[in-house]
């Protein structure tokens, strides 16, 4: 692993993403889902909502880095609230 400077926050990030993908795969196998229509007026599944959450969270964190000098932990809080809203209403 000398080709990349791994730090614990980077490793934890990738472990969380991998565990989310594994968890959602297991959920899809054990509990088949039916698409639902939310506020976006498109059919979404759990996997779609996870993708929307991850993509939106990336933009939230990038905006946070570029627009504020506050600690990045606050962006994590905003991303958690955003994730709850996406999974509830999208």
mmCIF file of C-alpha atoms in Angstrom:
data_model
loop_
_atom_site.group_PDB
_atom_site.id
_atom_site.type_symbol
_atom_site.label_atom_id
_atom_site.label_comp_id
_atom_site.label_asym_id
_atom_site.label_seq_id
_atom_site.Cartn_x
_atom_site.Cartn_y
_atom_site.Cartn_z
ATOM 1 C CA UNK A 1 0.000 0.000 0.000
ATOM 2 C CA UNK A 2 2.955 2.329 -0.493
ATOM 3 C CA UNK A 3 1.442 3.840 -3.619
ATOM 4 C CA UNK A 4 -1.097 5.837 -1.617
ATOM 5 C CA UNK A 5 -0.721 7.738 1.619
ATOM 6 C CA UNK A 6 -3.517 6.100 3.610
ATOM 7 C CA UNK A 7 -4.685 7.916 6.695
ATOM 8 C CA UNK A 8 -7.178 6.622 9.221
ATOM 9 C CA UNK A 9 -9.922 9.048 8.129
ATOM 10 C CA UNK A 10 -9.465 7.930 4.504
ATOM 11 C CA UNK A 11 -9.528 4.252 5.457
ATOM 12 C CA UNK A 12 -12.624 4.754 7.619
ATOM 13 C CA UNK A 13 -14.352 6.582 4.758
ATOM 14 C CA UNK A 14 -13.802 3.681 2.364
ATOM 15 C CA UNK A 15 -14.757 1.108 5.016
ATOM 16 C CA UNK A 16 -18.035 2.933 5.642
ATOM 17 C CA UNK A 17 -18.825 3.072 1.909
ATOM 18 C CA UNK A 18 -18.009 -0.650 1.524
ATOM 19 C CA UNK A 19 -20.120 -1.588 4.544
ATOM 20 C CA UNK A 20 -23.032 0.480 3.222
ATOM 21 C CA UNK A 21 -22.869 -1.299 -0.126
ATOM 22 C CA UNK A 22 -22.709 -4.715 1.548
ATOM 23 C CA UNK A 23 -25.570 -3.854 3.897
ATOM 24 C CA UNK A 24 -27.786 -2.573 1.100
ATOM 25 C CA UNK A 25 -27.036 -5.676 -0.992
ATOM 26 C CA UNK A 26 -28.047 -7.940 1.880
ATOM 27 C CA UNK A 27 -31.195 -5.869 2.479
ATOM 28 C CA UNK A 28 -32.124 -6.095 -1.206
ATOM 29 C CA UNK A 29 -31.754 -9.885 -1.124
ATOM 30 C CA UNK A 30 -33.579 -10.449 2.179
ATOM 31 C CA UNK A 31 -36.264 -7.787 1.758
ATOM 32 C CA UNK A 32 -37.045 -7.165 -1.916
ATOM 33 C CA UNK A 33 -38.131 -3.620 -2.452
ATOM 34 C CA UNK A 34 -40.701 -1.910 -4.586
ATOM 35 C CA UNK A 35 -39.823 1.453 -6.085
ATOM 36 C CA UNK A 36 -41.648 4.442 -4.643
ATOM 37 C CA UNK A 37 -42.311 7.944 -5.875
ATOM 38 C CA UNK A 38 -41.242 10.805 -3.628
ATOM 39 C CA UNK A 39 -40.839 14.548 -3.906
ATOM 40 C CA UNK A 40 -38.655 14.235 -7.014
ATOM 41 C CA UNK A 41 -41.572 12.530 -8.806
ATOM 42 C CA UNK A 42 -39.356 9.680 -10.003
ATOM 43 C CA UNK A 43 -39.359 6.067 -8.869
ATOM 44 C CA UNK A 44 -36.491 5.366 -6.488
ATOM 45 C CA UNK A 45 -35.280 2.301 -4.643
ATOM 46 C CA UNK A 46 -33.098 2.089 -1.540
ATOM 47 C CA UNK A 47 -30.001 1.946 -3.726
ATOM 48 C CA UNK A 48 -31.081 5.025 -5.676
ATOM 49 C CA UNK A 49 -31.627 6.938 -2.452
ATOM 50 C CA UNK A 50 -28.214 5.824 -1.167
ATOM 51 C CA UNK A 51 -26.598 7.088 -4.379
ATOM 52 C CA UNK A 52 -28.456 10.421 -4.129
ATOM 53 C CA UNK A 53 -27.360 10.707 -0.493
ATOM 54 C CA UNK A 54 -23.689 9.976 -1.252
ATOM 55 C CA UNK A 55 -23.630 12.358 -4.206
ATOM 56 C CA UNK A 56 -25.350 15.146 -2.271
ATOM 57 C CA UNK A 57 -23.073 14.613 0.713
ATOM 58 C CA UNK A 58 -20.021 14.986 -1.512
ATOM 59 C CA UNK A 59 -21.330 18.330 -2.762
ATOM 60 C CA UNK A 60 -22.215 19.455 0.765
ATOM 61 C CA UNK A 61 -18.669 18.691 1.941
ATOM 62 C CA UNK A 62 -17.063 20.395 -1.046
ATOM 63 C CA UNK A 63 -19.217 23.493 -0.554
ATOM 64 C CA UNK A 64 -18.396 23.451 3.154
ATOM 65 C CA UNK A 65 -14.668 23.360 2.413
ATOM 66 C CA UNK A 66 -14.910 26.173 -0.116
ATOM 67 C CA UNK A 67 -17.339 28.493 1.635
ATOM 68 C CA UNK A 68 -16.599 28.289 5.343
ATOM 69 C CA UNK A 69 -13.700 28.021 7.764
ATOM 70 C CA UNK A 70 -15.723 26.100 10.339
ATOM 71 C CA UNK A 71 -14.842 22.537 11.366
ATOM 72 C CA UNK A 72 -15.697 19.817 8.871
ATOM 73 C CA UNK A 73 -17.636 17.929 11.569
ATOM 74 C CA UNK A 74 -20.514 20.364 11.084
ATOM 75 C CA UNK A 75 -20.745 19.300 7.449
ATOM 76 C CA UNK A 76 -21.023 15.702 8.676
ATOM 77 C CA UNK A 77 -24.002 16.713 10.816
ATOM 78 C CA UNK A 78 -25.627 18.413 7.821
ATOM 79 C CA UNK A 79 -24.966 15.313 5.694
ATOM 80 C CA UNK A 80 -26.609 13.084 8.310
ATOM 81 C CA UNK A 81 -29.717 15.293 8.337
ATOM 82 C CA UNK A 82 -29.671 15.333 4.531
ATOM 83 C CA UNK A 83 -29.478 11.509 4.462
ATOM 84 C CA UNK A 84 -32.476 11.179 6.768
ATOM 85 C CA UNK A 85 -34.467 13.587 4.594
ATOM 86 C CA UNK A 86 -33.527 11.791 1.365
ATOM 87 C CA UNK A 87 -34.450 8.368 2.707
ATOM 88 C CA UNK A 88 -37.697 9.690 4.123
ATOM 89 C CA UNK A 89 -38.998 11.903 1.319
ATOM 90 C CA UNK A 90 -37.270 10.996 -1.970
#
